[in-house]
CSV table of C-alpha atoms in Angstrom, one decimal:
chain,number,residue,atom,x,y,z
A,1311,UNK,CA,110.8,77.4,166.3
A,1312,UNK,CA,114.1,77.0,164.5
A,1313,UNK,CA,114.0,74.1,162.3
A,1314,UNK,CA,117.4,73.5,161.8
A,1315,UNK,CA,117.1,70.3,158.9
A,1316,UNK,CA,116.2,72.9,156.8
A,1317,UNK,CA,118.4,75.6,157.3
A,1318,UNK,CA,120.8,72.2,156.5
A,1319,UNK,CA,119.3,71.2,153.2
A,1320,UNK,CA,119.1,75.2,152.4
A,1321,UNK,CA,123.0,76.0,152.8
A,1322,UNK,CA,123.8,72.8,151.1
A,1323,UNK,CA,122.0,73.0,148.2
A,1324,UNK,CA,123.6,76.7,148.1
A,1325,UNK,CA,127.0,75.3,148.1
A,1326,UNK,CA,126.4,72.8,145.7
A,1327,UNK,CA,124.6,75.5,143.5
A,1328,UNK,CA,128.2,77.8,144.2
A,1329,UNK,CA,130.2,75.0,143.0
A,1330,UNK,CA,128.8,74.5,139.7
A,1331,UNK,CA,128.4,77.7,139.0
A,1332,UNK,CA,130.5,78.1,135.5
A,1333,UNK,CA,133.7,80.0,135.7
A,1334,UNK,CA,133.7,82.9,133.8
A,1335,UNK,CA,136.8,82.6,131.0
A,1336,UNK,CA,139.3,85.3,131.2
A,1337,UNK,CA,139.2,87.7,128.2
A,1338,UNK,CA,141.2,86.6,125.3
A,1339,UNK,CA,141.8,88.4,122.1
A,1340,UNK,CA,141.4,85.0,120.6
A,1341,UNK,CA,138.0,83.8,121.6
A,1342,UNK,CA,136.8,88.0,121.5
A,1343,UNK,CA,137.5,87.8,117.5
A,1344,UNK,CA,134.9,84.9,116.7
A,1345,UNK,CA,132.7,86.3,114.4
A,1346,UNK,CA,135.0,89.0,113.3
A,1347,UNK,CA,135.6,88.9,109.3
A,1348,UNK,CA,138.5,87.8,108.4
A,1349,UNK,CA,141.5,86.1,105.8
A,1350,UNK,CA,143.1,83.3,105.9
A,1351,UNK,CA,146.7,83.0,104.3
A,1352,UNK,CA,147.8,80.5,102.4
A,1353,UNK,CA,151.3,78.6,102.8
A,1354,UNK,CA,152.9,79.7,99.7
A,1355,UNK,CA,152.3,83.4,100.7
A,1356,UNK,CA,154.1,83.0,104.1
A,1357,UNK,CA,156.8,85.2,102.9
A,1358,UNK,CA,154.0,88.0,102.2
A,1359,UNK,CA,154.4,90.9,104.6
A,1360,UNK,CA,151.4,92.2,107.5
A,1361,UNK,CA,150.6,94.8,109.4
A,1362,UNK,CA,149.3,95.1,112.6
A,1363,UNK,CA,148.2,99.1,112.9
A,1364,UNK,CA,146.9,101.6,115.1
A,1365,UNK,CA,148.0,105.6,114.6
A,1366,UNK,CA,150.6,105.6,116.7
A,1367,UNK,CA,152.8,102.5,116.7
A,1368,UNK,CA,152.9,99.4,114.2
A,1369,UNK,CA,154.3,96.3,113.6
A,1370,UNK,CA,155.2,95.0,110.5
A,1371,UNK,CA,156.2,90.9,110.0
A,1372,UNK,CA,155.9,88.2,107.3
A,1373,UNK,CA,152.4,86.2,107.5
A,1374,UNK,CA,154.5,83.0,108.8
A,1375,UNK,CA,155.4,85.1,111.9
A,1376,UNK,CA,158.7,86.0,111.4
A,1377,UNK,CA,160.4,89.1,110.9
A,1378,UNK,CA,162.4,89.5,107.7
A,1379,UNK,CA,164.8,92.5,107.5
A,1380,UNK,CA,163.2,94.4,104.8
A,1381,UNK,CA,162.7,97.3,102.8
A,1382,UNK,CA,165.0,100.3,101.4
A,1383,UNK,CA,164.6,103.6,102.9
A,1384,UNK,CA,166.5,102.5,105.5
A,1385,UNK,CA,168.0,99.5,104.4
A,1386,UNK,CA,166.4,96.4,106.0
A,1387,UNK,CA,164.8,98.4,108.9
A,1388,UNK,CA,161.4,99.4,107.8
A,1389,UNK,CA,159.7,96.2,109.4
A,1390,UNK,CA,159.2,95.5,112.7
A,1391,UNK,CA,157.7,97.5,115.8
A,1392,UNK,CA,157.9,101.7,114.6
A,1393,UNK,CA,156.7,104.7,116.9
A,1394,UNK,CA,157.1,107.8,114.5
A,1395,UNK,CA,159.5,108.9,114.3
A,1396,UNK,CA,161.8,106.1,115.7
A,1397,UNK,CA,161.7,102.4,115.2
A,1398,UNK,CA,161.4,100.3,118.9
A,1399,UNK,CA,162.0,96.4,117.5
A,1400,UNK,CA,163.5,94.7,115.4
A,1401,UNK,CA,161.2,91.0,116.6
A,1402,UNK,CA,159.6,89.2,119.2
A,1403,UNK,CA,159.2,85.9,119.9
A,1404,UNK,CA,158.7,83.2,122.5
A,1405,UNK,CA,159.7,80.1,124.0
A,1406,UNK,CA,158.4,77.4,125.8
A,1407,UNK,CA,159.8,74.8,127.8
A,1408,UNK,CA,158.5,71.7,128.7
A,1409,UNK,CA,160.2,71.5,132.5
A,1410,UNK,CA,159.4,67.7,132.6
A,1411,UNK,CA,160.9,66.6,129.2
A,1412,UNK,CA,163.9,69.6,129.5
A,1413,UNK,CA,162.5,70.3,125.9
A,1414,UNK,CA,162.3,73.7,124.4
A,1415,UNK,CA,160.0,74.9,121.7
A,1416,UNK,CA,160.5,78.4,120.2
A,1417,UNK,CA,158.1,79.4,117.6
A,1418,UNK,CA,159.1,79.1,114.0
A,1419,UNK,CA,156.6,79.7,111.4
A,1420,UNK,CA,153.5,79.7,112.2
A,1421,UNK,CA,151.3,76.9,110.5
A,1422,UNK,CA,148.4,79.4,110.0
A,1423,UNK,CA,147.9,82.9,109.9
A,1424,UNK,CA,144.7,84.4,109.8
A,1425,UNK,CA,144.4,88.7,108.9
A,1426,UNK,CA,141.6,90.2,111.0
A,1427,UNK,CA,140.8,94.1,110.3
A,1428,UNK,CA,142.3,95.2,113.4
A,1429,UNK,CA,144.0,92.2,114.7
A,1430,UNK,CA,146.0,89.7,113.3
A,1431,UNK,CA,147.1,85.6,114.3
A,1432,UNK,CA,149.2,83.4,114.2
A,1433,UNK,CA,148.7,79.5,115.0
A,1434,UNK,CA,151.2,77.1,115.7
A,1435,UNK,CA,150.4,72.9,116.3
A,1436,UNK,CA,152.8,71.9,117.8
A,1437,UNK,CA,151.2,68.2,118.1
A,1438,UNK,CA,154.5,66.4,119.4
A,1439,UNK,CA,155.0,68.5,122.4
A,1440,UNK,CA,150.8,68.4,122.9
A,1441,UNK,CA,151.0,72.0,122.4
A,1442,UNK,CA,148.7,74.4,120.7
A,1443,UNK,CA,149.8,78.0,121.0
A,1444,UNK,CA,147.7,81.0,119.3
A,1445,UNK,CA,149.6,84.3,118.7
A,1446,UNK,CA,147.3,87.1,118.7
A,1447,UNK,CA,148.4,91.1,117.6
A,1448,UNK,CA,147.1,94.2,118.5
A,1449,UNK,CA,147.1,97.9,118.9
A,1450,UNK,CA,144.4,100.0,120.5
A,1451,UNK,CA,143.6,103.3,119.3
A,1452,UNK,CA,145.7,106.6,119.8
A,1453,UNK,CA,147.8,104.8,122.4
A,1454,UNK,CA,151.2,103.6,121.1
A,1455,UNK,CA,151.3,100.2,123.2
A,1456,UNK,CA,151.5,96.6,120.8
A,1457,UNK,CA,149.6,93.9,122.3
A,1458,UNK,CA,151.1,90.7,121.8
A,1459,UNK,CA,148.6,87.4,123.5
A,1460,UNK,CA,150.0,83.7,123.2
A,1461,UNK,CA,147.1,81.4,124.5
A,1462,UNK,CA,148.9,77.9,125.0
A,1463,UNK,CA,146.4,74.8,124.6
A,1464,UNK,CA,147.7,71.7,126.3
A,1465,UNK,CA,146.4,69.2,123.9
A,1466,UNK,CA,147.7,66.3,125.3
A,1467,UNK,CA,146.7,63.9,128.2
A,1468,UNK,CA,149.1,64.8,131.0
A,1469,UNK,CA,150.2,68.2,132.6
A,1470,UNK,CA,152.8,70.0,132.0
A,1471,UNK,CA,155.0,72.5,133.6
A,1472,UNK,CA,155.7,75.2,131.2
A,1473,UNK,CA,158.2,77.6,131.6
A,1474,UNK,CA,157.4,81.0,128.7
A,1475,UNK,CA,160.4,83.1,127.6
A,1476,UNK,CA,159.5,86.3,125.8
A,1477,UNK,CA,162.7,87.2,123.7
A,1478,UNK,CA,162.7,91.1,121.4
A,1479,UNK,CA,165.4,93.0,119.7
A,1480,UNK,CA,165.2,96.1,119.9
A,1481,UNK,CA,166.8,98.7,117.7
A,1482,UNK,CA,166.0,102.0,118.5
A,1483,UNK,CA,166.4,103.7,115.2
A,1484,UNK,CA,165.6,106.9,113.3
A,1485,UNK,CA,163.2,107.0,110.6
A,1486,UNK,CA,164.2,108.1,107.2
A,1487,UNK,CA,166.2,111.4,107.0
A,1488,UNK,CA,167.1,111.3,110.0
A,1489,UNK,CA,170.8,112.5,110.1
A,1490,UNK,CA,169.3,115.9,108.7
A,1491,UNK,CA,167.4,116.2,111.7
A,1492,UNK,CA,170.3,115.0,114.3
A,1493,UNK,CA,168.9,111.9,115.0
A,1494,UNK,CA,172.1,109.7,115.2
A,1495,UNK,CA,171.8,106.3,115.6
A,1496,UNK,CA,173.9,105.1,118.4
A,1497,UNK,CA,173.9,101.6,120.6
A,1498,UNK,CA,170.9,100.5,122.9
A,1499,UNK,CA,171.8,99.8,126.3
A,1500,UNK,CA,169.7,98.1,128.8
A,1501,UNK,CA,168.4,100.8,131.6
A,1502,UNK,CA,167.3,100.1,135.1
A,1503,UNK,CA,163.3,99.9,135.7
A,1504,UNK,CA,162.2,98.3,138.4
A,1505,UNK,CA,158.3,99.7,138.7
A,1506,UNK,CA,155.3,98.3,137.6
A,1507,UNK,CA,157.4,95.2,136.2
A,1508,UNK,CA,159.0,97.2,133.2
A,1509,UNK,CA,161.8,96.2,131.6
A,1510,UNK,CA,163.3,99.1,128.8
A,1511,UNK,CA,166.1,99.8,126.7
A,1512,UNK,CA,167.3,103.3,125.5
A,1513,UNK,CA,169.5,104.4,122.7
A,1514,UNK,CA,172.7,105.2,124.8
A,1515,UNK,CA,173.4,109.0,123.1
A,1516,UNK,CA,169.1,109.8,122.5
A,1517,UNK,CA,166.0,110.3,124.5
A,1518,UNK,CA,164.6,107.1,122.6
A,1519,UNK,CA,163.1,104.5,124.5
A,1520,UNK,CA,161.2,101.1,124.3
A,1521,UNK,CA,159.2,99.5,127.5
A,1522,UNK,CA,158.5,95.9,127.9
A,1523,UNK,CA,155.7,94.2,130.6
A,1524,UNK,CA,153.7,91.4,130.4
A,1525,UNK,CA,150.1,90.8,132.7
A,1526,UNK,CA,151.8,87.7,134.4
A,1527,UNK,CA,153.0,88.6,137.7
A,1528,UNK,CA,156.5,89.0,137.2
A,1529,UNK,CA,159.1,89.2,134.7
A,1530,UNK,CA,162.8,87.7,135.0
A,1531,UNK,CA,165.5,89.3,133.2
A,1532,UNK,CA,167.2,86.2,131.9
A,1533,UNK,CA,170.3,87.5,129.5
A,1534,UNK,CA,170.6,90.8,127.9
A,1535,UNK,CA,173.3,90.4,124.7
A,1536,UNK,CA,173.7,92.2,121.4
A,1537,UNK,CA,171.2,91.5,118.9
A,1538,UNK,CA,171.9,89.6,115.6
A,1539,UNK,CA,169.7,91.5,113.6
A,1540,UNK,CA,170.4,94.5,111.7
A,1541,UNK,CA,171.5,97.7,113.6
A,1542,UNK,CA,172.3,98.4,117.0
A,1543,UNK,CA,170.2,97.0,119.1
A,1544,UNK,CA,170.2,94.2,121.8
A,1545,UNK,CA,168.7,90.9,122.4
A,1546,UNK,CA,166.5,90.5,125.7
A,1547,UNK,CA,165.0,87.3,127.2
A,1548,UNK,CA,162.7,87.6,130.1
A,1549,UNK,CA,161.3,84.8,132.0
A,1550,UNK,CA,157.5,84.5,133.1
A,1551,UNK,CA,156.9,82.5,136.5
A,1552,UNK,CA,156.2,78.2,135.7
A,1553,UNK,CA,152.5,77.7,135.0
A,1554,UNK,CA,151.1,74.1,135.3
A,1555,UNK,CA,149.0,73.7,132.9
A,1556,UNK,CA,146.1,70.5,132.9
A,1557,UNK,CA,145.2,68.6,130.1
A,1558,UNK,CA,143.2,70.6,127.6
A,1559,UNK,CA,143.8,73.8,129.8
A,1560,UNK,CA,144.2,76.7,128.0
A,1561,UNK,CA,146.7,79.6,129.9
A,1562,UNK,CA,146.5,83.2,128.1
A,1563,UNK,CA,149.6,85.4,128.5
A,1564,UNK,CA,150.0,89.5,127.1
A,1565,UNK,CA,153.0,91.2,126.2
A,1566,UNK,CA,153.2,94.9,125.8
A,1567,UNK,CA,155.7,96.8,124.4
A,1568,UNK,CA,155.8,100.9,124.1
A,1569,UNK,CA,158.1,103.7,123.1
A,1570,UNK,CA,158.7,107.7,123.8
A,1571,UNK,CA,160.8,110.3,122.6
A,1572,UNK,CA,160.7,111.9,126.0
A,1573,UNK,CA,161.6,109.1,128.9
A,1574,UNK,CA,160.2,106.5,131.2
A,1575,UNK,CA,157.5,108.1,132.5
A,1576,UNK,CA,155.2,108.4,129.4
A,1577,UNK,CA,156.1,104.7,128.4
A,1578,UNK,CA,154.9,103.6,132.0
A,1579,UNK,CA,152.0,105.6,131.6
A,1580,UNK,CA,150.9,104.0,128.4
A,1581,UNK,CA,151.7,100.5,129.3
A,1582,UNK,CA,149.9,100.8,132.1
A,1583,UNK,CA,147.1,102.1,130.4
A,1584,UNK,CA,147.0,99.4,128.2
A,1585,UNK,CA,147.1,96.7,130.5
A,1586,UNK,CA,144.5,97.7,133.0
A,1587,UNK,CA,142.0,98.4,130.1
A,1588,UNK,CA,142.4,96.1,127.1
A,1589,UNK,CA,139.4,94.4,127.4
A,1590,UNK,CA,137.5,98.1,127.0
A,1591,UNK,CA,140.5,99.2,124.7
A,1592,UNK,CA,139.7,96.1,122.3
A,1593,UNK,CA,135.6,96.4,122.2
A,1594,UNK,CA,136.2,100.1,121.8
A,1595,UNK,CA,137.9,99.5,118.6
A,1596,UNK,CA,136.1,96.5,116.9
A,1597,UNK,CA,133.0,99.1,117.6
A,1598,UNK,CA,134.9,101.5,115.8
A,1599,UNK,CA,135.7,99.0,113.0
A,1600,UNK,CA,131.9,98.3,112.7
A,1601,UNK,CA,131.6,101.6,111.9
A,1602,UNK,CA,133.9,101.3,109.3
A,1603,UNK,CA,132.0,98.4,107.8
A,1604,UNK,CA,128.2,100.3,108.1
A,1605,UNK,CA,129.7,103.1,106.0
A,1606,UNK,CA,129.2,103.4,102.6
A,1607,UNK,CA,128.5,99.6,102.6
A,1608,UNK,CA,127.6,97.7,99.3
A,1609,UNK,CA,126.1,95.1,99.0
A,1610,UNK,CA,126.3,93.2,95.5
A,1611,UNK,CA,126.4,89.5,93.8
A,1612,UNK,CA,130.0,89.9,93.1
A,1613,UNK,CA,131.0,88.7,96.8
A,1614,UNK,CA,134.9,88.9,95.8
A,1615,UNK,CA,134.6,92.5,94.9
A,1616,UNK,CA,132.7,93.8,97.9
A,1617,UNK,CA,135.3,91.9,99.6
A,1618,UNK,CA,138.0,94.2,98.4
A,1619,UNK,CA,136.1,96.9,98.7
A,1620,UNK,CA,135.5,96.4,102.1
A,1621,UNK,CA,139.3,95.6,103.1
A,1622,UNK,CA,140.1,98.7,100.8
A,1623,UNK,CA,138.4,100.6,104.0
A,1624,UNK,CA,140.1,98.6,106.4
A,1625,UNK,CA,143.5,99.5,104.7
A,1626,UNK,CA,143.4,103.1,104.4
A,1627,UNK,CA,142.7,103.1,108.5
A,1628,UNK,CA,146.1,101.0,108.4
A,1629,UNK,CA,147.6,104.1,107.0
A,1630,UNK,CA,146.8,106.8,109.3
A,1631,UNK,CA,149.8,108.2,111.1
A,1632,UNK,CA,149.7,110.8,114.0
A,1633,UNK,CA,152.8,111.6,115.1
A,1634,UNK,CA,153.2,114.0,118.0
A,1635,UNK,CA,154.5,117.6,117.6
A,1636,UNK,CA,153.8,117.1,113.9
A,1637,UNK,CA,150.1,116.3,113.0
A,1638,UNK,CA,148.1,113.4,111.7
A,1639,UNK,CA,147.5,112.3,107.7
A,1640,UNK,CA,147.4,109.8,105.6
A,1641,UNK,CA,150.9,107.9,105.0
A,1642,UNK,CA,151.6,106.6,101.3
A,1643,UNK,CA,152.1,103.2,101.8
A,1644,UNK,CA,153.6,100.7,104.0
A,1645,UNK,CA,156.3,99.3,105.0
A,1646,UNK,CA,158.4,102.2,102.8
A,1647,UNK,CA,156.5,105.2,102.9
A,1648,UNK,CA,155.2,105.5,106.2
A,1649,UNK,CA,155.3,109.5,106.0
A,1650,UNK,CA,153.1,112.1,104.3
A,1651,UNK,CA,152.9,113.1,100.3
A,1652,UNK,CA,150.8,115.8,99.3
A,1653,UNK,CA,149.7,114.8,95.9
A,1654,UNK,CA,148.9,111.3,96.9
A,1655,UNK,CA,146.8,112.4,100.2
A,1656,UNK,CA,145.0,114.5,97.3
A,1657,UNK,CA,144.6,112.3,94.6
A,1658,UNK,CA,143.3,109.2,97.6
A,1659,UNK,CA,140.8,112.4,98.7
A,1660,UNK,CA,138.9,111.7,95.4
A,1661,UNK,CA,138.2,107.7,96.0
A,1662,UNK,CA,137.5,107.9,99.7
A,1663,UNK,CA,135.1,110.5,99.2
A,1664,UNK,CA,132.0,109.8,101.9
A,1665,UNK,CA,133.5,106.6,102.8
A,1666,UNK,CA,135.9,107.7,105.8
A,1667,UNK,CA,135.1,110.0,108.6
A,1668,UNK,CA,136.6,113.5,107.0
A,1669,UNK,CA,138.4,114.7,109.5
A,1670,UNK,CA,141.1,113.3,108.7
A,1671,UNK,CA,141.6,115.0,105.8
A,1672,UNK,CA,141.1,118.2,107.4
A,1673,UNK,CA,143.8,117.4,109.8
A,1674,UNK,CA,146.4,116.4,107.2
A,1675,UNK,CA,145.7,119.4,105.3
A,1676,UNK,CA,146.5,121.7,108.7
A,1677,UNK,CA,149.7,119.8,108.8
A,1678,UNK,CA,150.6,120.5,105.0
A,1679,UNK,CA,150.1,123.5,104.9
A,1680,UNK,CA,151.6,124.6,108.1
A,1681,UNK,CA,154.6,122.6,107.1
A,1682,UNK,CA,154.5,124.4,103.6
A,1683,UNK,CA,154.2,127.7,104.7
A,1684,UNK,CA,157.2,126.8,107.0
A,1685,UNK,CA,159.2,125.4,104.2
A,1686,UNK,CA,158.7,127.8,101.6
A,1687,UNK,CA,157.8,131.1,103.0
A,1688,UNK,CA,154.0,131.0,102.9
A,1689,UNK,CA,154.9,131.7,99.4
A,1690,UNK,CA,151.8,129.4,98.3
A,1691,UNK,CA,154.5,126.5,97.0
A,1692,UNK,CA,152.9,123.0,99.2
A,1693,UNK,CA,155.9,121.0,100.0
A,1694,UNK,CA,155.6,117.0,98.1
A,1695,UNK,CA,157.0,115.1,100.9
A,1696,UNK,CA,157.6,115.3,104.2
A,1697,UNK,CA,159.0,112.4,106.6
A,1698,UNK,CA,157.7,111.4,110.1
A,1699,UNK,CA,161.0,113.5,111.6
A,1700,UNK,CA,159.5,117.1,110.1
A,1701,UNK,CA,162.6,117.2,107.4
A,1702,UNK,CA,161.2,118.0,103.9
A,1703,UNK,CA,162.8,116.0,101.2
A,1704,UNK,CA,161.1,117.7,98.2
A,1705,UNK,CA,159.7,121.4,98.7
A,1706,UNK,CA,157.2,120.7,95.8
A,1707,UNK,CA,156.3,121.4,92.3
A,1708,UNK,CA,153.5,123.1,90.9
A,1709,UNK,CA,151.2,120.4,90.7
A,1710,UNK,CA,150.9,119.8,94.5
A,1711,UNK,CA,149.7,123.0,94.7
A,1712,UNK,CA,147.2,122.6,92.2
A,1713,UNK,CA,145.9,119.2,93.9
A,1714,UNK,CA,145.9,120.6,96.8
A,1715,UNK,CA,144.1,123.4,96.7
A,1716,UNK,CA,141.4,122.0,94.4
A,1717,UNK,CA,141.0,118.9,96.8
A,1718,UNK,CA,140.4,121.4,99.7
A,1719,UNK,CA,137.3,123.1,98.0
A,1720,UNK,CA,136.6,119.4,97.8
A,1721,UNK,CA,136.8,118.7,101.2
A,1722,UNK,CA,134.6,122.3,101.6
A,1723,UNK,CA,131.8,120.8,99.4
A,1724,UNK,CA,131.8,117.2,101.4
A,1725,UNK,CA,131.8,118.8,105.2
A,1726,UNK,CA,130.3,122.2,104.3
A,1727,UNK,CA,132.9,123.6,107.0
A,1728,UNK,CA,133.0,127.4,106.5
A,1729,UNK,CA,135.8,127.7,108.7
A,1730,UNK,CA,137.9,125.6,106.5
A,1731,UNK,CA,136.7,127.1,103.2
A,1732,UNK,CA,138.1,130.6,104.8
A,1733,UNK,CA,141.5,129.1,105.9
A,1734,UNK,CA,141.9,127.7,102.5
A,1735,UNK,CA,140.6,130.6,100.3
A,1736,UNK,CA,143.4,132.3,101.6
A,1737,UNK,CA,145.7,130.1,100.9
A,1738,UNK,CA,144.2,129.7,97.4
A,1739,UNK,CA,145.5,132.8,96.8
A,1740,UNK,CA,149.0,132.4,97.7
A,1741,UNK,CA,148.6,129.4,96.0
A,1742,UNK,CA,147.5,131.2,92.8
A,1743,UNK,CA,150.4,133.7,93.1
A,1744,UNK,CA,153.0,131.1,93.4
A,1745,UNK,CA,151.3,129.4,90.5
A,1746,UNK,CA,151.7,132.6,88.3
């Protein structure tokens, strides 16, 4: 017989059982870097420049969040968002309005920043509007997408209806040297994209391009004006939907930007990409950064030095640059030299010896020495330096080839790689007849 009291008691206590079950948070770059080593900055250094890196797209900024016009190869534009070989952005900001108060907040600088090996953040206490917003930065590996996260805190006692306005100026821009390749800056016009909640911008006389989405379910172009900044690029604000946000809530919000050389299509692609897999994206490379860490690890009673040490590693993965159609190395130094020198990719071969996966090096000597050979007539000469565009500013002198050459049999003795040591011995000899 069917006792029905208890199939009552059974589906009730189920039920109550569903309803405390805990809800699972939403990933967050913010709560997935607990644990993660890290730096904090100090006020006085807010002026101190960061990057945020992956190989194929960057973004360079002051430590207080900002995003001074800086450096000299091309005057004031070697900061912000770059794509080799074009820039995308000039900044990015947001913000916030408080639709019950009519008051807007837009982020200033930052009251903490904190440098993470593969991330970096950005904190901003905004106690008198109850606000505490986290700015979190981003790029996977081998995709050229920037994630940008702003988790808001309502720290106050009452809710609030915020309405988030993610503003950029773009300024699609050639790298250095690039009137000697054709690449002629021109204005940035605003271009119709209506899928997959993309907004973009193109450089009105070249096949340069910069996408803009965001995870929240729809974006609102707001105003579209020329940009302030430096160049020739425009200002864009778009408009997430209202979220009500409950006393010590917290609401998490992406931003994604891209670029391409090539159109819409690829950008779409990427940010796409990005979005429906940044949870894996993220894990994949703080596993990758462990790996970094387990290598040639020291451990010693000087904790300062091994803490250099250890960023040292960190920093020379900030500096590896692939840049498609050309090949991938080891840039010089950022934010000015963001391209490839022969001598100084040889000469940092010697003190990264067994500490860095070596491949590397054995790609960025296939790019030198293909670019040589171009530039010089496989005469043996290697070429000194060579921007992110392909256009070689100084065909070399004879001690490139030297370092060069002897860093290769380097490489040789570290990987043991026959095939290399036959590519090179051959062009150890042309080396040694340029030499003569």
């Amino acid at each position: 017989m069917i006792n029905i009291k208890k199939i009552i008691i059974c589906l009730t206590g189920t039920f109550l059982l569903a309803c405390h079950t805990p809800q699972t948070e939403p990933f967050s770059f913010n709560q997935a870097l607990d644990g993660v080593a890290h730096i904090k900055g100090i006020k006085e250094n807010a002026d101190y420049l960061y990057v945020t890196a992956g190989d194929r797209i960057y973004s360079i900024g002051n430590q207080g969040g900002e995003f001074p016009e800086t450096g000299f190869h091309v005057p004031g534009e070697m900061g912000g968002v770059w794509q080799h070989p074009i820039k995308l952005i000039d900044s990015y900001n947001i913000s916030i309005t408080d639709q019950t108060s009519n008051f807007t907040q837009t982020l200033d600088k930052c009251d903490e920043f904190i440098a993470y090996p593969f991330s970096n953040q950005f904190r901003y206490n905004k106690k008198e509007q109850g606000l505490m917003i986290v700015r979190s930065d981003f790029v996977p590996d081998h995709l050229p997408v920037l994630a940008v996260e702003y988790q808001i805190s309502n720290t106050g006692n009452e809710l609030r209806n915020l309405e988030i306005v993610f503003e950029i100026n773009s300024d699609l821009s050639p790298v250095w040297l690039g009137e000697r390749a054709n690449m002629i800056d021109s204005g940035d016009m605003l271009i119709e994209n209506e899928n997959n909640n993309i907004f973009a911008v193109k450089d009105s006389l070249n096949n340069w391009f910069a996408g803009i989405t965001s995870d929240a379910d729809s974006l609102e172009l707001i105003s579209s004006l020329k940009s302030e900044m430096k160049g020739k690029g425009i200002n864009l604000k778009l408009k997430t939907q209202s979220i009500a946000l409950n006393a010590n809530e917290k609401y998490t919000i992406r931003f994604y930007i891209g670029g391409s050389i090539k159109g819409m299509q690829e950008i779409n692609n990427n940010l796409i990409q990005a979005k429906n897999n940044i949870e894996t994206l993220f894990n994949e490379k703080k596993n990758r950064y462990a790996e970094i860490d387990n290598t040639a690890s020291i451990n010693i009673p000087d904790t300062l030095l091994m803490q250099a040490y250890q960023w040292g590693k960190y920093n020379t993965d900030w500096l590896i640059r692939e840049v498609p159609g050309m090949g991938r190395g080891i840039n010089a130094g950022l934010p000015d030299y963001p391209w490839f020198f022969s001598n100084d990719q040889a000469a940092a071969f010697s003190g990264l010896y067994g500490t860095i996966d070596p491949q590397i090096f054995i790609d960025s000597w296939d790019m030198l020495r293909r670019i040589s050979n171009e530039t010089n007539n496989n005469s043996g000469q290697i070429v000194h330096e060579v921007s992110t565009n392909g256009i070689v500013y100084d065909k070399g002198r004879m001690e490139e080839s030297q370092e060069f050459i002897v860093a290769a049999l380097e490489i040789f003795h570290w990987t043991g790689n026959k095939e290399f040591l036959k590519t090179y011995y051959d062009q150890g000899k042309k080396v040694w007849d340029f030499l003569k």
